[in-house]
Each structure stands twice: as structure tokens, then as C-alpha cells.
């Protein structure tokens, strides 16, 4: 029952068990269409904006300081982590996932029931699918990919914020970092403000932040030390590559939609595709995982994902790295429905854990 906290150019409410705070979000699963953000007009007292270095899009890979690492073998058999669980907002689709690997927490982002498209709900989900808590972030973005930073026993989220518009087409124009704390008003720090579109993911093993940013002309991935990013230092990327075209990330000729991305070691992983019903004209087996070398910008492995055929209106949503008993997992999600034509939404997560 708390009042919204006004910050940046719109009112953003983080509410869960009565929480008001600053607004934040992440980019979503659309194509590389150009999107312009209006200039920010103000900032709340609770939000701190760090100075950041200007960035220009690389035309080729510019590896600066990463060694080749093992990568997930996309050809191995996926396993089930969670299947058809309900999130806090029963009628809204899951959009993204993230893991606090040190504290064994899963976060899942979805839209808010009955609200504009850029208003989001962040769920904390137990290992067996029970929702343990939630916060609301209004006018934030699409919720495609985000980072979770472990700080002792606390979970800090790196989320897109300040959406271009409060519709399903809205995308974040800044990164916001804040503690996930239902019932409390967190301190919010903002980075890379004024971006036409920006989102991120975290490598929990190497402690690095991957930033996906559209600068008005091209979309790039840049990798940073997480310690540098928390200090607002975005002038020393470890690697920078242009994003491959979505038609290369979805080679079957279908409508290319980037749903999520993540990072582990020297590889970016992307999750591309659209939703549909098995056995129909909109059969959903146009879902592809790709591995991209951050040192060269080359796609080194790609696979069509067919698991989850029985899910009604199976739509790829969410991609993140978890670590279980010391073994990294590439976790990818699907949104579905208990009734193909009904309003309810379900979330499932599968994973690969073989490295090569």
C-alpha cells in the first residue's frame, strides 16, 4: 500500500508485499529495429546516475582481455529444471530469467496483469517452482535479459529502466542496479543513461557484465569486469563485437525474434524464435540457441531446440547461466498456456550442462 516513487521521466513503482521504489528493466525479445529514446528530464533523489564513457559501435570484434574458454555443447540433450509453473501474475507471459548462483535464487520476469506493456513483475522462484516473493517495476522495458549480482547474502539486479514507451514495444534506455528486497525501498544506481536501447547479462563464474546496446545505428555486445561496471567504468571493455543479424541467428527463414541472451567465459549465447502450437501452421520449432565467440564475433555452434513439444503455445522466453554443485548450466525458458486459447500463462525452464 505504498505510494509510487517518482524518478527519471516517469513514475516507476517497485511493489511487492507493499514496496515502493525506483523503476528498472531489461531489453526484450524483438529484432534489431532502431528505437529512439526521449531524453531524460530528471532523476529522483533515491537514484544515483554514474558518469559513463561514450561508446561507438565496433564494425568487427575487438578482443581486449579475454582468454578462450570452454563453451556449452548445444548438441547435447536438454534436461528439465522446472515445468509449467505459475508465476505471481497469472495472465502474463514470462519474459526473462536470471540466477543468483551464490545464494541459489532464481528470478523470473513477466508483465503485470492488466497493466501497460513496460510494467513488469520480478518473481523470486524456489527450486521447485514456488513463488517466494516479488517486486513490481513500472515503465521499465520488456524484461528480456538481465543480470543478477551476488553481494554476500544479497541479490542485486541489473535491469533495464526508463522505457522508450509504456507499451509492449517499450525498451529500456538505461541500466539500473538495485537490491531485490520486497517490502523495502532500495537505492537505485543508473548507468548508460540515454541509450536508444540497452540490456545486460552477468557471467556468474568470471564476474563479468555483458552489455547489449543499440546506439541508433547498430547493436553491439561489450564485456566488462563487473567490478568496473559497478563503479560506472564502461570505458575499458574486455571485448566488443557487433551482434550477428537475426536472420543468421534464426537460419530457417522464419520471422527472426531475439528473445534473450547471456554470457559465460568467452561466449555469448542467444535464444531466438517465436511461439506457436505444435502441429499447426505456427508450429513453434523455429527456436534456436547459438553460441557466439566474443573474440571473433563468429557463430561457432547453433541448434534448433525441439524439447517441450507438448507445451501449448510454446514460446522461447529467458536465457541465463546457473551453477549447480560447481557445474554451469545454460538455462533456457519457455512460456506456455494450460489451455491453448485461455488467458493463463505458465513457465518452464530447461538446461544444458555439458562443456566442451
mmCIF file of C-alpha atoms in Angstrom:
data_model
loop_
_atom_site.group_PDB
_atom_site.id
_atom_site.type_symbol
_atom_site.label_atom_id
_atom_site.label_comp_id
_atom_site.label_asym_id
_atom_site.label_seq_id
_atom_site.Cartn_x
_atom_site.Cartn_y
_atom_site.Cartn_z
ATOM 1 C CA UNK A 1 0.000 0.000 0.000
ATOM 2 C CA UNK A 2 2.867 2.313 -0.650
ATOM 3 C CA UNK A 3 2.950 5.348 -2.878
ATOM 4 C CA UNK A 4 4.929 5.348 -6.124
ATOM 5 C CA UNK A 5 8.388 6.849 -6.095
ATOM 6 C CA UNK A 6 8.822 9.403 -8.889
ATOM 7 C CA UNK A 7 12.098 9.265 -10.751
ATOM 8 C CA UNK A 8 13.536 9.904 -14.164
ATOM 9 C CA UNK A 9 10.949 10.927 -16.707
ATOM 10 C CA UNK A 10 8.136 8.703 -15.463
ATOM 11 C CA UNK A 11 6.709 7.275 -12.270
ATOM 12 C CA UNK A 12 8.206 3.868 -11.547
ATOM 13 C CA UNK A 13 6.932 1.656 -8.782
ATOM 14 C CA UNK A 14 8.678 -1.329 -7.327
ATOM 15 C CA UNK A 15 5.959 -3.012 -5.287
ATOM 16 C CA UNK A 16 5.856 -6.445 -3.761
ATOM 17 C CA UNK A 17 4.469 -7.045 -0.341
ATOM 18 C CA UNK A 18 3.987 -3.293 -0.203
ATOM 19 C CA UNK A 19 7.216 -1.981 -1.735
ATOM 20 C CA UNK A 20 7.686 1.364 -3.449
ATOM 21 C CA UNK A 21 10.952 2.219 -5.099
ATOM 22 C CA UNK A 22 12.701 3.116 -8.315
ATOM 23 C CA UNK A 23 11.962 1.533 -11.672
ATOM 24 C CA UNK A 24 14.208 -0.728 -13.637
ATOM 25 C CA UNK A 25 14.102 -3.252 -16.519
ATOM 26 C CA UNK A 26 15.791 -5.162 -19.337
ATOM 27 C CA UNK A 27 15.646 -5.426 -23.148
ATOM 28 C CA UNK A 28 13.298 -7.764 -24.853
ATOM 29 C CA UNK A 29 12.868 -10.288 -27.488
ATOM 30 C CA UNK A 30 12.403 -8.303 -30.617
ATOM 31 C CA UNK A 31 14.503 -7.766 -33.691
ATOM 32 C CA UNK A 32 17.213 -5.185 -34.159
ATOM 33 C CA UNK A 33 14.778 -2.457 -35.183
ATOM 34 C CA UNK A 34 16.012 1.055 -34.486
ATOM 35 C CA UNK A 35 14.391 2.625 -31.448
ATOM 36 C CA UNK A 36 14.952 6.148 -30.202
ATOM 37 C CA UNK A 37 14.509 7.090 -26.553
ATOM 38 C CA UNK A 38 13.356 10.551 -25.494
ATOM 39 C CA UNK A 39 15.922 12.438 -23.426
ATOM 40 C CA UNK A 40 15.634 12.049 -19.642
ATOM 41 C CA UNK A 41 14.115 15.032 -17.893
ATOM 42 C CA UNK A 42 15.024 14.441 -14.273
ATOM 43 C CA UNK A 43 16.141 11.989 -11.611
ATOM 44 C CA UNK A 44 14.789 11.036 -8.211
ATOM 45 C CA UNK A 45 16.757 11.635 -5.056
ATOM 46 C CA UNK A 46 16.899 7.880 -4.490
ATOM 47 C CA UNK A 47 18.544 7.170 -7.830
ATOM 48 C CA UNK A 48 22.233 7.764 -8.469
ATOM 49 C CA UNK A 49 23.452 8.170 -12.045
ATOM 50 C CA UNK A 50 27.109 7.336 -12.613
ATOM 51 C CA UNK A 51 29.175 9.022 -15.321
ATOM 52 C CA UNK A 52 29.836 6.697 -18.220
ATOM 53 C CA UNK A 53 32.156 6.768 -21.192
ATOM 54 C CA UNK A 54 30.637 7.271 -24.651
ATOM 55 C CA UNK A 55 30.639 4.174 -26.816
ATOM 56 C CA UNK A 56 30.713 3.660 -30.575
ATOM 57 C CA UNK A 57 29.716 0.525 -32.400
ATOM 58 C CA UNK A 58 32.588 -1.742 -33.477
ATOM 59 C CA UNK A 59 32.496 -2.929 -37.072
ATOM 60 C CA UNK A 60 34.464 -6.055 -36.119
ATOM 61 C CA UNK A 61 35.393 -7.921 -32.966
ATOM 62 C CA UNK A 62 37.844 -6.087 -30.712
ATOM 63 C CA UNK A 63 39.106 -8.598 -28.128
ATOM 64 C CA UNK A 64 40.963 -6.749 -25.396
ATOM 65 C CA UNK A 65 41.473 -9.074 -22.496
ATOM 66 C CA UNK A 66 39.718 -12.437 -22.532
ATOM 67 C CA UNK A 67 41.152 -15.880 -22.983
ATOM 68 C CA UNK A 68 39.365 -18.672 -24.831
ATOM 69 C CA UNK A 69 37.123 -20.658 -22.506
ATOM 70 C CA UNK A 70 35.128 -23.852 -22.612
ATOM 71 C CA UNK A 71 31.641 -23.439 -24.027
ATOM 72 C CA UNK A 72 28.337 -25.209 -23.693
ATOM 73 C CA UNK A 73 27.826 -28.024 -26.173
ATOM 74 C CA UNK A 74 24.485 -27.129 -27.722
ATOM 75 C CA UNK A 75 24.189 -30.577 -29.329
ATOM 76 C CA UNK A 76 23.648 -32.393 -26.029
ATOM 77 C CA UNK A 77 20.277 -33.451 -24.653
ATOM 78 C CA UNK A 78 18.429 -30.782 -22.625
ATOM 79 C CA UNK A 79 17.097 -31.582 -19.167
ATOM 80 C CA UNK A 80 14.141 -30.221 -17.224
ATOM 81 C CA UNK A 81 14.685 -27.731 -14.385
ATOM 82 C CA UNK A 82 11.079 -26.523 -13.941
ATOM 83 C CA UNK A 83 7.998 -27.405 -15.906
ATOM 84 C CA UNK A 84 4.736 -25.463 -16.216
ATOM 85 C CA UNK A 85 4.830 -23.409 -13.028
ATOM 86 C CA UNK A 86 2.631 -20.401 -12.278
ATOM 87 C CA UNK A 87 4.224 -17.041 -11.550
ATOM 88 C CA UNK A 88 2.732 -14.203 -9.495
ATOM 89 C CA UNK A 89 0.920 -12.601 -12.449
ATOM 90 C CA UNK A 90 -1.277 -15.454 -13.642
ATOM 91 C CA UNK A 91 -2.182 -13.995 -17.043
ATOM 92 C CA UNK A 92 1.191 -12.561 -18.106
ATOM 93 C CA UNK A 93 3.962 -14.279 -20.038
ATOM 94 C CA UNK A 94 7.401 -14.905 -18.577
ATOM 95 C CA UNK A 95 9.951 -12.736 -20.408
ATOM 96 C CA UNK A 96 13.328 -13.367 -18.783
ATOM 97 C CA UNK A 97 15.217 -15.348 -16.142
ATOM 98 C CA UNK A 98 18.320 -14.797 -14.003
ATOM 99 C CA UNK A 99 20.180 -16.618 -11.220
ATOM 100 C CA UNK A 100 21.947 -15.625 -8.025
ATOM 101 C CA UNK A 101 24.259 -18.619 -8.132
ATOM 102 C CA UNK A 102 25.921 -17.942 -4.771
ATOM 103 C CA UNK A 103 22.634 -17.748 -2.875
ATOM 104 C CA UNK A 104 20.744 -20.264 -5.021
ATOM 105 C CA UNK A 105 17.972 -17.922 -6.156
ATOM 106 C CA UNK A 106 16.044 -17.909 -9.405
ATOM 107 C CA UNK A 107 14.372 -14.746 -10.671
ATOM 108 C CA UNK A 108 11.763 -14.703 -13.434
ATOM 109 C CA UNK A 109 10.379 -11.548 -15.043
ATOM 110 C CA UNK A 110 6.927 -11.197 -16.550
ATOM 111 C CA UNK A 111 4.472 -8.472 -17.474
ATOM 112 C CA UNK A 112 1.879 -7.239 -14.999
ATOM 113 C CA UNK A 113 -1.722 -8.344 -15.404
ATOM 114 C CA UNK A 114 -3.906 -5.554 -16.730
ATOM 115 C CA UNK A 115 -1.063 -3.030 -16.948
ATOM 116 C CA UNK A 116 0.790 -1.394 -19.865
ATOM 117 C CA UNK A 117 3.430 -3.497 -21.577
ATOM 118 C CA UNK A 118 6.509 -1.933 -19.928
ATOM 119 C CA UNK A 119 5.206 -2.575 -16.377
ATOM 120 C CA UNK A 120 6.914 -5.704 -15.078
ATOM 121 C CA UNK A 121 6.854 -8.140 -12.166
ATOM 122 C CA UNK A 122 10.092 -9.734 -10.917
ATOM 123 C CA UNK A 123 9.459 -13.071 -9.192
ATOM 124 C CA UNK A 124 11.812 -14.924 -6.868
ATOM 125 C CA UNK A 125 11.114 -18.588 -7.555
ATOM 126 C CA UNK A 126 12.129 -21.590 -5.462
ATOM 127 C CA UNK A 127 13.854 -24.609 -6.979
ATOM 128 C CA UNK A 128 10.520 -26.444 -7.130
ATOM 129 C CA UNK A 129 8.610 -23.573 -8.704
ATOM 130 C CA UNK A 130 7.028 -21.830 -5.712
ATOM 131 C CA UNK A 131 6.980 -18.017 -5.896
ATOM 132 C CA UNK A 132 8.825 -16.825 -2.775
ATOM 133 C CA UNK A 133 8.455 -13.070 -3.324
ATOM 134 C CA UNK A 134 8.000 -10.428 -5.989
ATOM 135 C CA UNK A 135 8.505 -6.765 -6.786
ATOM 136 C CA UNK A 136 6.871 -4.612 -9.435
ATOM 137 C CA UNK A 137 8.846 -2.330 -11.732
ATOM 138 C CA UNK A 138 6.720 0.029 -13.766
ATOM 139 C CA UNK A 139 7.520 1.663 -17.093
ATOM 140 C CA UNK A 140 10.746 -0.284 -17.212
ATOM 141 C CA UNK A 141 11.036 -2.157 -20.508
ATOM 142 C CA UNK A 142 10.396 -5.634 -21.853
ATOM 143 C CA UNK A 143 12.246 -7.834 -19.353
ATOM 144 C CA UNK A 144 14.180 -9.843 -21.916
ATOM 145 C CA UNK A 145 17.590 -10.332 -20.276
ATOM 146 C CA UNK A 146 19.005 -9.020 -17.021
ATOM 147 C CA UNK A 147 21.874 -9.626 -14.619
ATOM 148 C CA UNK A 148 21.892 -10.899 -11.045
ATOM 149 C CA UNK A 149 24.892 -9.949 -8.905
ATOM 150 C CA UNK A 150 25.615 -11.814 -5.660
ATOM 151 C CA UNK A 151 26.764 -9.478 -2.872
ATOM 152 C CA UNK A 152 27.176 -11.557 0.269
ATOM 153 C CA UNK A 153 23.720 -12.876 1.110
ATOM 154 C CA UNK A 154 22.020 -10.191 -1.012
ATOM 155 C CA UNK A 155 20.924 -10.274 -4.649
ATOM 156 C CA UNK A 156 21.417 -7.152 -6.764
ATOM 157 C CA UNK A 157 19.636 -6.933 -10.093
ATOM 158 C CA UNK A 158 20.949 -5.170 -13.184
ATOM 159 C CA UNK A 159 17.830 -4.247 -15.089
ATOM 160 C CA UNK A 160 16.775 -2.074 -17.997
ATOM 161 C CA UNK A 161 14.921 1.098 -16.983
ATOM 162 C CA UNK A 162 13.259 4.252 -18.344
ATOM 163 C CA UNK A 163 11.325 2.588 -21.160
ATOM 164 C CA UNK A 164 11.027 4.311 -24.505
ATOM 165 C CA UNK A 165 7.256 3.953 -24.164
ATOM 166 C CA UNK A 166 4.913 2.162 -21.789
ATOM 167 C CA UNK A 167 3.710 -0.444 -24.278
ATOM 168 C CA UNK A 168 4.814 -3.911 -25.314
ATOM 169 C CA UNK A 169 7.198 -2.178 -27.733
ATOM 170 C CA UNK A 170 8.904 -0.249 -24.922
ATOM 171 C CA UNK A 171 12.595 -0.958 -24.318
ATOM 172 C CA UNK A 172 14.947 0.256 -21.607
ATOM 173 C CA UNK A 173 17.162 3.281 -22.218
ATOM 174 C CA UNK A 174 19.381 2.864 -19.134
ATOM 175 C CA UNK A 175 20.679 0.145 -16.840
ATOM 176 C CA UNK A 176 19.573 0.257 -13.211
ATOM 177 C CA UNK A 177 21.229 -1.643 -10.370
ATOM 178 C CA UNK A 178 19.267 -2.271 -7.178
ATOM 179 C CA UNK A 179 18.855 -4.831 -4.436
ATOM 180 C CA UNK A 180 15.955 -7.263 -4.688
ATOM 181 C CA UNK A 181 14.207 -6.589 -1.388
ATOM 182 C CA UNK A 182 10.403 -6.951 -1.269
ATOM 183 C CA UNK A 183 8.943 -4.559 1.280
ATOM 184 C CA UNK A 184 11.868 -2.124 1.178
ATOM 185 C CA UNK A 185 12.822 0.899 -0.858
ATOM 186 C CA UNK A 186 16.184 0.130 -2.462
ATOM 187 C CA UNK A 187 18.865 2.548 -3.502
ATOM 188 C CA UNK A 188 18.994 2.652 -7.300
ATOM 189 C CA UNK A 189 22.065 3.395 -9.415
ATOM 190 C CA UNK A 190 21.751 4.094 -13.131
ATOM 191 C CA UNK A 191 24.265 3.564 -15.899
ATOM 192 C CA UNK A 192 24.453 4.200 -19.654
ATOM 193 C CA UNK A 193 21.505 6.580 -19.471
ATOM 194 C CA UNK A 194 20.103 7.966 -22.704
ATOM 195 C CA UNK A 195 20.779 4.809 -24.714
ATOM 196 C CA UNK A 196 18.302 4.186 -27.534
ATOM 197 C CA UNK A 197 18.118 0.603 -26.204
ATOM 198 C CA UNK A 198 20.236 -1.263 -23.662
ATOM 199 C CA UNK A 199 20.205 -4.524 -21.702
ATOM 200 C CA UNK A 200 22.630 -6.830 -19.933
ATOM 201 C CA UNK A 201 23.518 -10.244 -18.545
ATOM 202 C CA UNK A 202 26.062 -11.413 -15.967
ATOM 203 C CA UNK A 203 28.663 -14.179 -16.143
ATOM 204 C CA UNK A 204 28.469 -15.547 -12.562
ATOM 205 C CA UNK A 205 31.707 -17.509 -12.871
ATOM 206 C CA UNK A 206 34.050 -14.859 -14.308
ATOM 207 C CA UNK A 207 32.182 -11.960 -12.605
ATOM 208 C CA UNK A 208 31.647 -10.012 -15.810
ATOM 209 C CA UNK A 209 28.829 -7.885 -17.186
ATOM 210 C CA UNK A 210 27.740 -8.245 -20.809
ATOM 211 C CA UNK A 211 26.008 -5.154 -22.205
ATOM 212 C CA UNK A 212 23.884 -5.363 -25.335
ATOM 213 C CA UNK A 213 23.342 -1.837 -26.631
ATOM 214 C CA UNK A 214 21.734 -0.295 -29.680
ATOM 215 C CA UNK A 215 23.319 3.090 -30.417
ATOM 216 C CA UNK A 216 20.873 4.264 -33.084
ATOM 217 C CA UNK A 217 22.673 2.519 -35.934
ATOM 218 C CA UNK A 218 23.939 -0.878 -34.803
ATOM 219 C CA UNK A 219 23.627 -3.331 -31.916
ATOM 220 C CA UNK A 220 26.776 -4.437 -30.103
ATOM 221 C CA UNK A 221 27.839 -6.691 -27.256
ATOM 222 C CA UNK A 222 30.511 -5.393 -24.879
ATOM 223 C CA UNK A 223 32.013 -7.331 -21.996
ATOM 224 C CA UNK A 224 33.170 -5.607 -18.791
ATOM 225 C CA UNK A 225 34.574 -6.571 -15.443
ATOM 226 C CA UNK A 226 31.643 -6.446 -13.059
ATOM 227 C CA UNK A 227 33.789 -4.577 -10.534
ATOM 228 C CA UNK A 228 34.444 -1.856 -13.139
ATOM 229 C CA UNK A 229 30.784 -1.604 -14.095
ATOM 230 C CA UNK A 230 29.625 -1.135 -10.508
ATOM 231 C CA UNK A 231 31.943 1.893 -10.356
ATOM 232 C CA UNK A 232 30.483 3.309 -13.561
ATOM 233 C CA UNK A 233 33.571 2.478 -15.628
ATOM 234 C CA UNK A 234 32.391 1.455 -19.093
ATOM 235 C CA UNK A 235 35.430 2.782 -20.918
ATOM 236 C CA UNK A 236 37.513 -0.414 -20.812
ATOM 237 C CA UNK A 237 35.609 -3.292 -22.405
ATOM 238 C CA UNK A 238 37.321 -6.673 -22.347
ATOM 239 C CA UNK A 239 35.741 -7.463 -25.715
ATOM 240 C CA UNK A 240 33.339 -5.855 -28.166
ATOM 241 C CA UNK A 241 31.553 -7.429 -31.130
ATOM 242 C CA UNK A 242 28.714 -6.431 -33.452
ATOM 243 C CA UNK A 243 25.610 -8.546 -32.993
ATOM 244 C CA UNK A 244 25.065 -11.049 -35.823
ATOM 245 C CA UNK A 245 21.935 -10.363 -37.825
ATOM 246 C CA UNK A 246 18.814 -12.055 -36.506
ATOM 247 C CA UNK A 247 18.459 -13.914 -39.795
ATOM 248 C CA UNK A 248 21.809 -15.580 -39.037
ATOM 249 C CA UNK A 249 20.676 -16.360 -35.503
ATOM 250 C CA UNK A 250 17.493 -17.941 -36.905
ATOM 251 C CA UNK A 251 18.581 -19.657 -40.118
ATOM 252 C CA UNK A 252 15.283 -21.370 -41.005
ATOM 253 C CA UNK A 253 13.888 -18.305 -42.766
ATOM 254 C CA UNK A 254 11.223 -17.687 -40.130
ATOM 255 C CA UNK A 255 10.479 -14.316 -38.591
ATOM 256 C CA UNK A 256 13.613 -13.609 -36.520
ATOM 257 C CA UNK A 257 12.917 -12.532 -32.946
ATOM 258 C CA UNK A 258 15.725 -12.294 -30.389
ATOM 259 C CA UNK A 259 14.185 -13.439 -27.112
ATOM 260 C CA UNK A 260 17.200 -13.449 -24.774
ATOM 261 C CA UNK A 261 20.995 -13.528 -24.463
ATOM 262 C CA UNK A 262 23.570 -14.438 -21.826
ATOM 263 C CA UNK A 263 27.306 -14.985 -21.367
ATOM 264 C CA UNK A 264 29.787 -17.481 -19.930
ATOM 265 C CA UNK A 265 33.529 -17.173 -20.406
ATOM 266 C CA UNK A 266 34.382 -16.077 -23.937
ATOM 267 C CA UNK A 267 30.990 -16.884 -25.462
ATOM 268 C CA UNK A 268 27.675 -15.084 -25.862
ATOM 269 C CA UNK A 269 24.577 -17.266 -26.164
ATOM 270 C CA UNK A 270 21.372 -16.167 -27.877
ATOM 271 C CA UNK A 271 17.820 -17.539 -27.773
ATOM 272 C CA UNK A 272 15.740 -16.801 -30.864
ATOM 273 C CA UNK A 273 12.270 -17.773 -32.074
ATOM 274 C CA UNK A 274 8.536 -17.243 -31.756
ATOM 275 C CA UNK A 275 5.575 -19.002 -30.163
ATOM 276 C CA UNK A 276 3.023 -21.354 -31.667
ATOM 277 C CA UNK A 277 1.150 -24.637 -31.370
ATOM 278 C CA UNK A 278 2.786 -27.926 -32.325
ATOM 279 C CA UNK A 279 1.380 -29.466 -35.484
ATOM 280 C CA UNK A 280 -0.119 -26.221 -36.809
ATOM 281 C CA UNK A 281 0.973 -23.560 -39.266
ATOM 282 C CA UNK A 282 2.556 -21.759 -36.306
ATOM 283 C CA UNK A 283 4.477 -24.848 -35.152
ATOM 284 C CA UNK A 284 7.000 -23.478 -32.643
ATOM 285 C CA UNK A 285 10.067 -25.442 -33.642
ATOM 286 C CA UNK A 286 11.732 -22.345 -35.015
ATOM 287 C CA UNK A 287 13.598 -21.899 -31.713
ATOM 288 C CA UNK A 288 17.390 -21.685 -31.965
ATOM 289 C CA UNK A 289 20.259 -21.483 -29.497
ATOM 290 C CA UNK A 290 23.502 -20.006 -30.828
ATOM 291 C CA UNK A 291 26.996 -19.662 -29.377
ATOM 292 C CA UNK A 292 28.999 -16.596 -30.479
ATOM 293 C CA UNK A 293 32.732 -16.214 -29.878
ATOM 294 C CA UNK A 294 33.404 -12.893 -28.128
ATOM 295 C CA UNK A 295 36.948 -12.863 -29.516
ATOM 296 C CA UNK A 296 35.929 -13.080 -33.179
ATOM 297 C CA UNK A 297 32.199 -12.354 -33.413
ATOM 298 C CA UNK A 298 31.677 -15.692 -35.219
ATOM 299 C CA UNK A 299 28.754 -18.030 -34.580
ATOM 300 C CA UNK A 300 30.557 -21.249 -33.628
ATOM 301 C CA UNK A 301 27.590 -23.525 -32.915
ATOM 302 C CA UNK A 302 23.860 -23.406 -33.477
ATOM 303 C CA UNK A 303 21.000 -25.750 -32.720
ATOM 304 C CA UNK A 304 17.264 -25.937 -33.278
ATOM 305 C CA UNK A 305 15.643 -26.752 -29.916
ATOM 306 C CA UNK A 306 12.754 -29.230 -30.060
ATOM 307 C CA UNK A 307 12.212 -30.073 -26.395
ATOM 308 C CA UNK A 308 8.855 -29.181 -24.845
ATOM 309 C CA UNK A 309 6.760 -30.207 -27.839
ATOM 310 C CA UNK A 310 3.721 -30.871 -25.636
ATOM 311 C CA UNK A 311 3.641 -27.300 -24.263
ATOM 312 C CA UNK A 312 0.607 -25.390 -25.526
ATOM 313 C CA UNK A 313 1.702 -22.265 -27.392
ATOM 314 C CA UNK A 314 5.368 -22.921 -26.659
ATOM 315 C CA UNK A 315 7.275 -19.618 -26.871
ATOM 316 C CA UNK A 316 11.014 -19.184 -26.111
ATOM 317 C CA UNK A 317 11.498 -16.739 -23.229
ATOM 318 C CA UNK A 318 14.541 -16.305 -20.981
ATOM 319 C CA UNK A 319 18.186 -17.414 -21.096
ATOM 320 C CA UNK A 320 20.699 -17.360 -18.221
ATOM 321 C CA UNK A 321 23.604 -19.205 -16.625
ATOM 322 C CA UNK A 322 23.109 -21.083 -13.357
ATOM 323 C CA UNK A 323 25.755 -23.007 -11.408
ATOM 324 C CA UNK A 324 24.716 -26.154 -9.517
ATOM 325 C CA UNK A 325 27.266 -28.109 -7.462
ATOM 326 C CA UNK A 326 30.054 -26.337 -9.308
ATOM 327 C CA UNK A 327 28.706 -27.159 -12.780
ATOM 328 C CA UNK A 328 27.479 -24.318 -15.020
ATOM 329 C CA UNK A 329 24.110 -24.711 -16.703
ATOM 330 C CA UNK A 330 22.787 -22.901 -19.752
ATOM 331 C CA UNK A 331 19.144 -22.442 -18.755
ATOM 332 C CA UNK A 332 16.525 -21.536 -21.355
ATOM 333 C CA UNK A 333 12.843 -20.938 -20.785
ATOM 334 C CA UNK A 334 9.508 -21.376 -22.499
ATOM 335 C CA UNK A 335 6.231 -19.647 -21.805
ATOM 336 C CA UNK A 336 3.105 -21.725 -22.385
ATOM 337 C CA UNK A 337 -0.576 -21.998 -21.520
ATOM 338 C CA UNK A 338 -2.596 -24.643 -19.655
ATOM 339 C CA UNK A 339 -5.358 -24.033 -22.220
ATOM 340 C CA UNK A 340 -4.225 -23.140 -25.761
ATOM 341 C CA UNK A 341 -6.861 -20.415 -26.025
ATOM 342 C CA UNK A 342 -7.119 -19.371 -22.371
ATOM 343 C CA UNK A 343 -5.629 -16.363 -20.545
ATOM 344 C CA UNK A 344 -3.463 -18.239 -18.014
ATOM 345 C CA UNK A 345 0.302 -18.447 -18.534
ATOM 346 C CA UNK A 346 2.883 -20.977 -17.370
ATOM 347 C CA UNK A 347 6.692 -21.014 -17.255
ATOM 348 C CA UNK A 348 9.115 -23.867 -17.934
ATOM 349 C CA UNK A 349 12.921 -23.963 -17.791
ATOM 350 C CA UNK A 350 15.268 -26.493 -19.379
ATOM 351 C CA UNK A 351 19.065 -26.614 -19.340
ATOM 352 C CA UNK A 352 22.262 -27.896 -20.927
ATOM 353 C CA UNK A 353 25.294 -28.579 -18.723
ATOM 354 C CA UNK A 354 27.924 -30.214 -20.934
ATOM 355 C CA UNK A 355 31.007 -28.096 -21.659
ATOM 356 C CA UNK A 356 33.458 -28.662 -24.489
#
